[in-house]
Amino acid sequence: MNTFNPAWRLVRHMVATGAACVAALTLAGCAGPQLADYAAQRPVFDFRSYFNGPLLAHGLVTDRSGQVLRRFVVTMRCDWVGDSGTLDEQFVYDDGELQQRIWRVRAQADGSFVGTAADVVGQATGAASGSAFRWSYTLKVPAQGSVYELQFDDWIHLIDERTALNKATMRKFGVRVGEVLLSFTKL
């Protein structure tokens, strides 16, 4: 075997690069926060209690580099009947676009939640622990004449009885493409 052969060096480089990528992806998969990390934090996030009645939210959408793409305001009306809730979100974007999303949410016996909306693929799933709530779903997002299915990993942290902060990471094929940041105020 001739280690000075350019083809052999290319193969070695590709194998080494592949191994490094697999190692990095394995470590990255273990690096994120887990709901249990917030179990001892107070105040305790009660999803049904917080998302009940009127709320106002201010937010922005960023691309993967952090550049702000859009800003928006959301007025919400949230109502619960037993274990079933309706979260009616009315969006007003900085360019004047109006959008509505109506979530139908059900509390599960184990304390978790499932939800649906017209632009959500399948069901959203969520759960709370301590001051945090994690909500995961795939959303159909229109952009530049196309509709993209983006995976959302939403983390909502209760700051006090009226304020919650939300950071949602958007991914496509496992690659982070942007974030949504929101500040909720319970009215």
Steps between C-alpha positions, in 0.01 A plus 500: 500500500645832390406771751618766259240398241261800469194273464588312820554827688158620382334180627678532838392865522137409420496222762656726764259784417202262511607363837542852637153597374338194659675574831390866490139407422498242780624757751263768372204265546582468870569867564150652514298582810242252630172579677628331816774765520233752610307282748616696808446846350215720616243628424347178369369530143134391488419503127119504545509776757745723313338457157151582625342836424654784298874526429718733296830395344777682315745308288749475222625243252873465428689303240780259593754785515284695747381768256147616576266408214162601646349659809145440620237548768258223604174545686373177651172385644530171683211300644475160670208267551616210713813352340442668160634843417478741208786746448400756237807692378462815285834606345581846359840511326715808448421495125124508572434130439226352718496135602288286729584168663246319715647230720280220634683364803419202722649427840599134534463280810880494545519883516624545143314683221420435136386767257391555143463802272421536130864568408651236731595165350360226723499582872708724721617344825596682816576466868600717794758462774564766760496842332538364145270368231624325185281481191608309184326502163538533123358820352420582137672835441431696181801685357578641157216319323569160659391324818772342715444248778722611789548317828452727802655438841324755724622575851278726711638620834270654759663812646218603736121460514450737202815458286639209300784495248497264203791393280417270209770343287398423142662209316476350154649151449658538846684820409423817698358761260388768747328592825185665624520706817184604689412683818152411632308725741188371672243779506 
